[in-house]
XYZ file of C-alpha atoms in Angstrom:
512
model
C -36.806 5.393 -37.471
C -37.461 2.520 -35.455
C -34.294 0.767 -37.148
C -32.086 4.131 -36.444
C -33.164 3.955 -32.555
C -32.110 0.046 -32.114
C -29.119 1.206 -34.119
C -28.757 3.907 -31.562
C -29.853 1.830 -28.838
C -26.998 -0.840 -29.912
C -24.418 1.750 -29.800
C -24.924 3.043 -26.846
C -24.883 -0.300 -25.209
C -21.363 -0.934 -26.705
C -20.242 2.329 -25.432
C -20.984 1.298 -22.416
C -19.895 -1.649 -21.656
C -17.058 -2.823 -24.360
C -13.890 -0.210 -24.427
C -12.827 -0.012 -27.903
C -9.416 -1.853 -29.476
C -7.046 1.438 -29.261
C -7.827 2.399 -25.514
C -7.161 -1.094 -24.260
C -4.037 -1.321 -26.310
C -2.712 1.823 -24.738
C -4.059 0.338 -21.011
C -2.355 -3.038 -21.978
C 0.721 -0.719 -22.813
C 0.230 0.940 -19.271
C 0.484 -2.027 -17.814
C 3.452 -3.677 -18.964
C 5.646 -0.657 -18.105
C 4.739 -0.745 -14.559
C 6.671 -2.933 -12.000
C 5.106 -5.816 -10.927
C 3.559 -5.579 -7.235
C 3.157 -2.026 -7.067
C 0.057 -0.109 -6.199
C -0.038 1.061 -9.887
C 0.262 -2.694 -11.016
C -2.514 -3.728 -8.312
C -4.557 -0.801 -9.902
C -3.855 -1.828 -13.714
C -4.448 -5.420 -13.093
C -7.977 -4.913 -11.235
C -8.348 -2.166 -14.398
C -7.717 -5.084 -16.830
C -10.376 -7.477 -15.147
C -12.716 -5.045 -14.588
C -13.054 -4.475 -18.828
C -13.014 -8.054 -19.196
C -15.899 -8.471 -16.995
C -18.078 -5.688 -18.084
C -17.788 -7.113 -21.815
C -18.785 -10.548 -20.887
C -21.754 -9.132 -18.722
C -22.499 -6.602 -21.091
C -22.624 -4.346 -18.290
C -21.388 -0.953 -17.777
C -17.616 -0.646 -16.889
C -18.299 2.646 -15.051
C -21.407 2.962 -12.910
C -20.951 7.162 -13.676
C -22.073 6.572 -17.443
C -22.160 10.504 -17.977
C -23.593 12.825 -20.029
C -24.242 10.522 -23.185
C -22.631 13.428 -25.553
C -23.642 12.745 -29.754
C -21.553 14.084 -32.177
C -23.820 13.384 -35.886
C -23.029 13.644 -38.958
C -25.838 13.783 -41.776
C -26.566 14.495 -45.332
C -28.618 17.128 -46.744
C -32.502 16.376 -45.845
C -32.297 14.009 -42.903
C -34.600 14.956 -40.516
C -32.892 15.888 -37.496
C -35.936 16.080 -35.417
C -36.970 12.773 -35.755
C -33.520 11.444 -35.068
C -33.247 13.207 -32.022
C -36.585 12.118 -30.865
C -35.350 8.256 -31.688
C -31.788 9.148 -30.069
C -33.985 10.218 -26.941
C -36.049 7.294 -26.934
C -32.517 4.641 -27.258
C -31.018 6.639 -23.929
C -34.308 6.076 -21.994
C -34.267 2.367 -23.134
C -30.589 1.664 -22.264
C -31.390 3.599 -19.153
C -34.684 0.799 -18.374
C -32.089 -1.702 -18.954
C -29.313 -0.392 -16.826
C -26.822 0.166 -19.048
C -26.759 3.658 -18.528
C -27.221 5.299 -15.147
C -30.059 7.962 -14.500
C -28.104 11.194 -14.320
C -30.109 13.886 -15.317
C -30.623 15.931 -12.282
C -32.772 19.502 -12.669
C -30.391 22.139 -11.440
C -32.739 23.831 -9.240
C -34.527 20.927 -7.308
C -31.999 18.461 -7.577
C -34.620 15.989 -8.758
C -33.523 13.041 -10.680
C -35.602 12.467 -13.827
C -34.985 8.464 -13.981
C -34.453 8.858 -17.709
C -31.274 10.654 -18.906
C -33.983 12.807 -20.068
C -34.257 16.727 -19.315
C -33.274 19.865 -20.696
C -29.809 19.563 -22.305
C -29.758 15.669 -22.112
C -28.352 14.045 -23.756
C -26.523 16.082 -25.756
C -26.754 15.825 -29.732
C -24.653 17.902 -32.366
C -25.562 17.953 -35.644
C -23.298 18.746 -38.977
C -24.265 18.443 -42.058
C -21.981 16.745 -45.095
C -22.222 15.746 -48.883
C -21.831 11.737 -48.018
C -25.006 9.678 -48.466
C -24.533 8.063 -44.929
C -25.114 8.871 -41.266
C -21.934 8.982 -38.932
C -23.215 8.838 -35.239
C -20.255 9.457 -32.687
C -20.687 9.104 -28.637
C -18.606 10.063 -25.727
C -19.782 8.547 -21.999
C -17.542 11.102 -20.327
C -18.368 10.363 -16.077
C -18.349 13.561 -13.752
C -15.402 12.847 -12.151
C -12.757 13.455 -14.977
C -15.106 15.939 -16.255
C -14.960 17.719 -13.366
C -11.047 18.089 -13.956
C -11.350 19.758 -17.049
C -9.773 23.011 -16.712
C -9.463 26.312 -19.205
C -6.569 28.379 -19.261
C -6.559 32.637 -20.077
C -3.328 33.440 -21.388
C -0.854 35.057 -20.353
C -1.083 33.700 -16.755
C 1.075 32.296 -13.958
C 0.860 28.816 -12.613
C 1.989 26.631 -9.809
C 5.359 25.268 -10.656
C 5.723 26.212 -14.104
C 5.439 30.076 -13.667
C 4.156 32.503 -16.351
C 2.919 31.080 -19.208
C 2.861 33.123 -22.158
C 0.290 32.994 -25.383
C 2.562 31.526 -27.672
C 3.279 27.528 -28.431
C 5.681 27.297 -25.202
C 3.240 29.007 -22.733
C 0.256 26.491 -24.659
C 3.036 23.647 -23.662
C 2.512 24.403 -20.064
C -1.435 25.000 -19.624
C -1.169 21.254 -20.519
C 1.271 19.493 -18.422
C -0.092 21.830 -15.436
C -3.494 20.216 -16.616
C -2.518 16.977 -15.824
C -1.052 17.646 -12.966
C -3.722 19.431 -11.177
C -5.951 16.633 -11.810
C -3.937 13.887 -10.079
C -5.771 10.913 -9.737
C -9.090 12.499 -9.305
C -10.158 12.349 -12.712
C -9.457 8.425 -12.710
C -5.750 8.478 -13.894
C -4.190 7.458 -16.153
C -6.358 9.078 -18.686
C -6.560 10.947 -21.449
C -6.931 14.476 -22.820
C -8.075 16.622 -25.860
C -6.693 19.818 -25.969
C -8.207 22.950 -27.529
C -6.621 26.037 -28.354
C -8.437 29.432 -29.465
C -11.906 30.491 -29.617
C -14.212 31.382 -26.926
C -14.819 29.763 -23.813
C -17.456 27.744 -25.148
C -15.938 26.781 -29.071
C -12.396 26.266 -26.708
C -14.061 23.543 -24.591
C -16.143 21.762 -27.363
C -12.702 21.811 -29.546
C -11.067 19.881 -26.912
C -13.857 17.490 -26.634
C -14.039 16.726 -29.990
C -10.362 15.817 -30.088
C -11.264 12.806 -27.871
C -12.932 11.367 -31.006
C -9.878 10.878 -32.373
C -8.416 7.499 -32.325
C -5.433 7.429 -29.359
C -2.849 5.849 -31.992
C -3.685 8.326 -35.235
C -0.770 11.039 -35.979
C -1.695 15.271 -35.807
C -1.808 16.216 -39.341
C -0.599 19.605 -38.136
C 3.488 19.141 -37.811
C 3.873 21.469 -34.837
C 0.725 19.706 -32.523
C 2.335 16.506 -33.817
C 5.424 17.370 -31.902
C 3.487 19.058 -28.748
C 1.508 15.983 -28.735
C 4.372 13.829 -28.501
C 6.321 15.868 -25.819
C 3.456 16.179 -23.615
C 2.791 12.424 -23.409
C 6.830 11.799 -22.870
C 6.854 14.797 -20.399
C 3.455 14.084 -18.452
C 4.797 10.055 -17.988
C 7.957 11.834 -15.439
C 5.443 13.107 -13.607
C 5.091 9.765 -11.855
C 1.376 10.753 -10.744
C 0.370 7.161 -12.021
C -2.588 5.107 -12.122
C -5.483 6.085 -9.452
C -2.799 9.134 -8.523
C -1.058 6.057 -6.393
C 2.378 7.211 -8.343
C 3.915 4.860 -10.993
C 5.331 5.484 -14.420
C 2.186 6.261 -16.486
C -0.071 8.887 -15.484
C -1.247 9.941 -19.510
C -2.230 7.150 -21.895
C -3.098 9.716 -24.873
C -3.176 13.332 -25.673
C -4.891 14.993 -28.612
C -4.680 18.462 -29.904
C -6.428 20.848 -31.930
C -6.222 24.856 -33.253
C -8.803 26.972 -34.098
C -8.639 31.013 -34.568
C -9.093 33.650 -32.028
C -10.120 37.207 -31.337
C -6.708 39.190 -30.272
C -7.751 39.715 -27.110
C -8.528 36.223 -25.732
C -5.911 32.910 -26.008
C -7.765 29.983 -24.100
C -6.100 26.764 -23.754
C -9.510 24.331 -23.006
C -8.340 20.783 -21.717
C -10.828 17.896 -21.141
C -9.913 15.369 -19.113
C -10.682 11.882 -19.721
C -10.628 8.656 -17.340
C -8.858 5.485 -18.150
C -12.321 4.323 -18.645
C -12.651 5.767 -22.324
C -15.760 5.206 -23.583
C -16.652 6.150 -27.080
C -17.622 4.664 -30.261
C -19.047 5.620 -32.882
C -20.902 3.867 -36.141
C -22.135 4.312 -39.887
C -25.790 4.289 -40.221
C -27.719 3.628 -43.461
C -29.748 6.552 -43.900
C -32.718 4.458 -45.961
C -32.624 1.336 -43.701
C -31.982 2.760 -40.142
C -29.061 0.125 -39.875
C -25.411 0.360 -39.021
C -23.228 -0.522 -41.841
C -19.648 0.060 -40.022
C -18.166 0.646 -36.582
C -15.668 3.207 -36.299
C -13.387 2.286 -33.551
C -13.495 -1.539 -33.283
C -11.730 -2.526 -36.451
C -9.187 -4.636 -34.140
C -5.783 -5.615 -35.672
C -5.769 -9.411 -36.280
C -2.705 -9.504 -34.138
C -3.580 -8.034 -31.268
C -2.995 -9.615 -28.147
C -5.495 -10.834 -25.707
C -5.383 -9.683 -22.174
C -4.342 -12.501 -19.492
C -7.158 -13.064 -17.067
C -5.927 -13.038 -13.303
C -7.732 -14.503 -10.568
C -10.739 -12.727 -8.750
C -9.136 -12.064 -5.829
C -6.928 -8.730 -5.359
C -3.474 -9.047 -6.239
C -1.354 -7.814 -3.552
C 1.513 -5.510 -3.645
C 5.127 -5.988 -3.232
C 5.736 -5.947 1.073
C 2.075 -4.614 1.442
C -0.006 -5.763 4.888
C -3.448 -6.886 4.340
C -6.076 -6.851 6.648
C -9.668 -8.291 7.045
C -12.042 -6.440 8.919
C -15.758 -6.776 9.424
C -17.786 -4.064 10.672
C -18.307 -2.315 12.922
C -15.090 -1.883 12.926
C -13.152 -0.721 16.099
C -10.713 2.424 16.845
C -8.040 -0.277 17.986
C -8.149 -1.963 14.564
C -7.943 1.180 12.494
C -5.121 2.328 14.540
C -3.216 -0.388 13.284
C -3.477 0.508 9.607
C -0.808 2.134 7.833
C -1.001 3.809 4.716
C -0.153 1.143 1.794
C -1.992 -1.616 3.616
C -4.630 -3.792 1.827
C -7.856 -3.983 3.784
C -10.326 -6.156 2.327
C -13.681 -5.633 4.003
C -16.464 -8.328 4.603
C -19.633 -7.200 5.817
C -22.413 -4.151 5.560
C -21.257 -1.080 3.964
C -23.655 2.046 3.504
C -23.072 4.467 0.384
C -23.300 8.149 0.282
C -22.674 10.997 -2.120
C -23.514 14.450 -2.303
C -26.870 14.872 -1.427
C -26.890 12.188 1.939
C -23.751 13.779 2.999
C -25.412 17.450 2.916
C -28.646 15.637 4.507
C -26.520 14.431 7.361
C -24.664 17.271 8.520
C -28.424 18.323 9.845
C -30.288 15.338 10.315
C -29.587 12.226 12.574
C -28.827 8.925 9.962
C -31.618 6.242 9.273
C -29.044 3.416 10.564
C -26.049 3.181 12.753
C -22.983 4.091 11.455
C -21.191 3.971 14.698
C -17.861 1.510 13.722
C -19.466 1.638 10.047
C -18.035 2.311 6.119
C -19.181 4.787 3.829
C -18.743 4.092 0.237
C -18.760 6.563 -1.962
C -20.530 5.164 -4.692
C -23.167 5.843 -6.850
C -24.405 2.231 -8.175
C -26.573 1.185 -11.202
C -29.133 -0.618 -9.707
C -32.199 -2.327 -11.079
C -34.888 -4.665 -9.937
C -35.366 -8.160 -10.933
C -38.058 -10.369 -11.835
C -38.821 -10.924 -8.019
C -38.875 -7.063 -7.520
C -35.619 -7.036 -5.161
C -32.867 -4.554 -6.091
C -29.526 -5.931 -8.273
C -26.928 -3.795 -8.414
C -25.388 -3.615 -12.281
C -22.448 -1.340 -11.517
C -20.941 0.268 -8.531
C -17.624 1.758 -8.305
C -16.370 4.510 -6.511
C -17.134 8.261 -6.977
C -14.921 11.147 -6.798
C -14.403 12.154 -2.757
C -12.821 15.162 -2.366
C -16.627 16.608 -3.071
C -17.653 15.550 0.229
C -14.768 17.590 1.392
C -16.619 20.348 3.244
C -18.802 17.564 5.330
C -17.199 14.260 5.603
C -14.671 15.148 8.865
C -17.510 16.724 10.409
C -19.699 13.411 9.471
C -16.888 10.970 10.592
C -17.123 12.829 14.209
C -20.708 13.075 14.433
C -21.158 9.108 13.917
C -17.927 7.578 14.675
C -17.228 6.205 10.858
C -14.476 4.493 10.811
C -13.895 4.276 7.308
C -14.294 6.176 4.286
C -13.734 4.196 0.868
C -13.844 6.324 -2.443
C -11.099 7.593 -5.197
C -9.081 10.407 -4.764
C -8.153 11.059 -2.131
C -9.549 14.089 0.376
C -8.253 17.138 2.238
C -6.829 18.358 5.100
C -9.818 18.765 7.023
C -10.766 14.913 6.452
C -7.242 14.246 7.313
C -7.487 16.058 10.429
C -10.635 14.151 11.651
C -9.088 10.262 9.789
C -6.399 11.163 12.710
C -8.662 12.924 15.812
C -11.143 10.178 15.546
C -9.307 7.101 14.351
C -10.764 6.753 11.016
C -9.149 5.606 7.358
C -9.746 6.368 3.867
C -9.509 3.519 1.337
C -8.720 4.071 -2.163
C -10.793 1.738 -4.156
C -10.141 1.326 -7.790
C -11.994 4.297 -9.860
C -14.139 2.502 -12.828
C -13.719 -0.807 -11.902
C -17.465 -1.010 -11.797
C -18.044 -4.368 -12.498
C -14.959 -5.406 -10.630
C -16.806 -4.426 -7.671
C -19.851 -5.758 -8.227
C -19.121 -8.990 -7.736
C -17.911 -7.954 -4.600
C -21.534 -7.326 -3.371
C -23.191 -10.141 -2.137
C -26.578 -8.306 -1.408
C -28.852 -5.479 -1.098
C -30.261 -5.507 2.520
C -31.852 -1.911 1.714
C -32.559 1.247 0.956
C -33.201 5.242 2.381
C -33.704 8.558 0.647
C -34.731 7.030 -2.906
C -36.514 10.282 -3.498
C -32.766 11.306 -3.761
C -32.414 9.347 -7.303
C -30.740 6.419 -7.437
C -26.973 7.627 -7.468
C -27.480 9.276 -4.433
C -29.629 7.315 -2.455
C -28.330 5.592 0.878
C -28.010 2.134 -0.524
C -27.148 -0.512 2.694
C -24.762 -3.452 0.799
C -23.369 -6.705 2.152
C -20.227 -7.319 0.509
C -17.831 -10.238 0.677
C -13.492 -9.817 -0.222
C -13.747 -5.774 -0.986
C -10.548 -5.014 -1.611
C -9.370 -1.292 -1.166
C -5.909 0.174 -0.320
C -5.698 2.620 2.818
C -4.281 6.019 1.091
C -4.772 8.108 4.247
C -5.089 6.675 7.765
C -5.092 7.488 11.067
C -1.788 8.999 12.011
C -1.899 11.654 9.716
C -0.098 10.879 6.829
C -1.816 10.884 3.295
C -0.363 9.127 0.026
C -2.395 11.710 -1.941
C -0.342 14.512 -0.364
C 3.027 12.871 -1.154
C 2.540 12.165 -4.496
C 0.870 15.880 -5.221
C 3.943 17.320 -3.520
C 6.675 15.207 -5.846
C 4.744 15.715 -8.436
C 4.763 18.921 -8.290
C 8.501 19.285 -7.980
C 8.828 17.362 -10.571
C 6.117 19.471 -12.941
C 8.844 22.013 -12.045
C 11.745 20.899 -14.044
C 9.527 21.599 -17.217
C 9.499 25.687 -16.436
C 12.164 26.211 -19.034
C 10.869 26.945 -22.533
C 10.887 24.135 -24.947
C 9.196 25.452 -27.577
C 10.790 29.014 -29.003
């Protein structure tokens, strides 16, 4: 057992931090069709680096490393108990080494067990086959595209595409209205495994599974075969694009499956996946504990290596770009357009969840008047000397902070707001009252911003675990783009509204 938990222990790390051959083949793809200088090219080309560097610093390439999700395969006799207890053992490891972040949080008290440890984590399925070997699958699937997954009751009517009925056509548009409703919140361009039949629950852990398929392998079944190609040609004109900035590719895979269903239910269960696609999986030995094969990484000879740009932000085709140092003033943000390039030099202060809903009732433990809130949840560890080093620390999902962050902005005169997106109307409404921005930095590119963090100057509300504590970080060249600004107008709003009227063109059946 000791040899199955560093076998473990080793897979999990490559999860982590190396994406496998067939995702960054259909990223590298993603890339090339997009024009040169465009915010989707910016975002693809800070994408590209960002894998590069998390491989080399065997680091994770998203700070938000999930809900580490097992899939196991076993033969008759292995003893499932004391695999789990080694599988539970590898996640607190990689978790003491900062390759995975501590996200178990208890439901009730919102503690944060520091492990990845708790009731239902990680998760581990077991099946049993007739093969003398071990297959180990894992998913690192972040909250933010898992938080887009979405489960359609057919028949029903939806935006754009109108009713949807329970046959193949009606499945056809549960789909392509799954993509679009998740925009570029779920850390577009990504991927998705469909599931179709069962219950809620055997629905959801269909489409799952179908992310364990390998993004260039052909449906066996000749009817998904054809969805599956239609919905990645149809999704592409949606021109949501990379971070939801618009472009030509806003789906880099799509996987199907079918199981049976009682007559009166027909779900459609999608699960979202970001761009950031991490799973592998191995073949363990079952009498030595040691991996034999790895599943995913079998990389064609001929594959081509990915060009490394220089560390600085590539800028965009007629694009302004600004350097500001906080605090920053109203007259400067007033200035800023949406499009522009800010990159920010300075002390930022990050916030999630659980500081935002501590703020809207308690005064802040520094002054944020002119400041930046990142919304980030970093991997952080201490060194040798005891001082904090952050691992990993890309931007979270902000539309969560939705209900508080205009009310925040007002109450201590914030003057910018960097996370992935996008927000609301009611942030909009305060970005534009009290001459804030939002900046759009580049979901997953964990390791890309990093290096962008010259130091930790401190700490508050560590009791909060340590994605949501208020970490206070100097950093030097942070590049972000400014997606809504102070005058009102909102990139994420444009592109949801032409997307949308272009989701619309697909209301026609397709499929008889």
């Amino acid at each position: 057992m000791r040899a199955f938990k560093d076998s473990i222990l080793e897979l999990i790390t490559e999860t982590s931090t190396n994406l496998p051959p067939d995702v960054r083949a259909a990223i590298r793809a993603a890339k090339e069709r997009e024009d040169a200088g465009t915010r989707a090219a910016l975002a693809l080309s800070t994408i590209s680096d960002n894998i590069r560097m998390a491989e080399e610093n065997v680091s994770p390439i998203c700070q938000d490393t999930g809900l580490p999700t097992f899939e196991i395969r076993v033969p008759v006799g292995a003893n499932q108990i004391e695999m789990s207890r080694a599988i539970r053992e590898a996640v607190a490891e990689a978790t003491r080494r900062g390759i995975l972040r501590p996200n178990s949080v208890d439901s009730l008290t919102g503690k944060n067990t520091g492990d990845n440890l708790g009731p239902g984590t990680p998760v581990i399925h077991y099946e049993q086959w007739e093969k003398d070997e071990i297959e180990v699958r894992l998913i690192l699937k972040g909250g933010g595209c898992e938080n887009k997954n979405i489960q359609y009751s057919l028949p029903c009517e939806l935006e754009g595409l109108g009713r949807a009925g329970r046959d193949l056509d009606g499945i056809r548009k549960c789909i392509l209205h799954s993509v679009y409703q998740a925009q570029g919140q779920g850390c577009s361009a990504g991927f998705i495994g469909v599931g179709i039949g069962g219950d809620r629950t055997t629905g959801y852990q269909l489409a799952k599974q179908q992310l364990f398929r390998r993004v260039d392998d052909v449906n066996p079944n000749p009817d998904l075969a054809k969805l599956e190609s239609y919905i990645m040609e149809a999704a592409n004109q949606l021109s949501i694009g990379t971070m939801g900035f618009g472009g030509d590719v806003t789906l880099l895979g799509c996987k199907i499956g079918a199981i049976n269903r009682i007559p009166a239910s027909f779900f459609v269960s999608v699960a979202y996946n970001c761009w950031a696609f991490r799973r592998q999986g191995v073949i363990i030995d079952p009498k030595t504990g040691q991996i034999e094969k790895w599943l995913y990484k079998d990389e064609p000879k001929d594959a081509p290596k990915e060009k490394v740009t220089p560390a600085a932000a590539p800028m965009m085709k007629k694009s302004r770009e600004w350097h500001l140092t906080p605090p920053i003033t109203e007259e400067q943000i007033r200035q800023l357009r949406v499009g522009d390039v800010v990159i920010l030099n300075g002390l930022i202060h990050t916030g999630r969840d659980a500081l935002h809903k501590y703020l809207i009732d308690h005064e802040a433990p520094v002054d944020l008047s002119g400041g930046v809130i990142y919304h980030c949840g970093p991997v952080m560890l201490k060194n040798a000397e005891g001082k904090w080093e952050v691992k990993a620390a890309g931007p979270t999902t902000s539309i969560r902070e939705e209900p508080y962050q205009g009310d925040i902005i007002r109450k201590f005169g914030i003057r910018a707001v960097i996370g992935k997106g996008g927000m609301g109307a009611k942030t909009l409404a305060a970005l534009k009252e009290h001459g804030a921005v939002y900046l759009n930095a580049i979901g997953g590119a964990a390791q890309y911003y990093a290096d962008c963090i010259e130091d930790v100057e401190g700490v508050h509300f560590l009791e909060f675990g340590i994605p949501e504590a208020m970490w206070h970080l100097r950093v030097k060249n942070f590049a972000a783009i400014v997606t809504m600004d102070a005058h009102g107008n909102s990139l994420h709003e444009e592109v949801e509204k032409s997307s949308l009227e272009k989701l619309a063109k697909f209301k026609d059946p397709v499929f008889a």
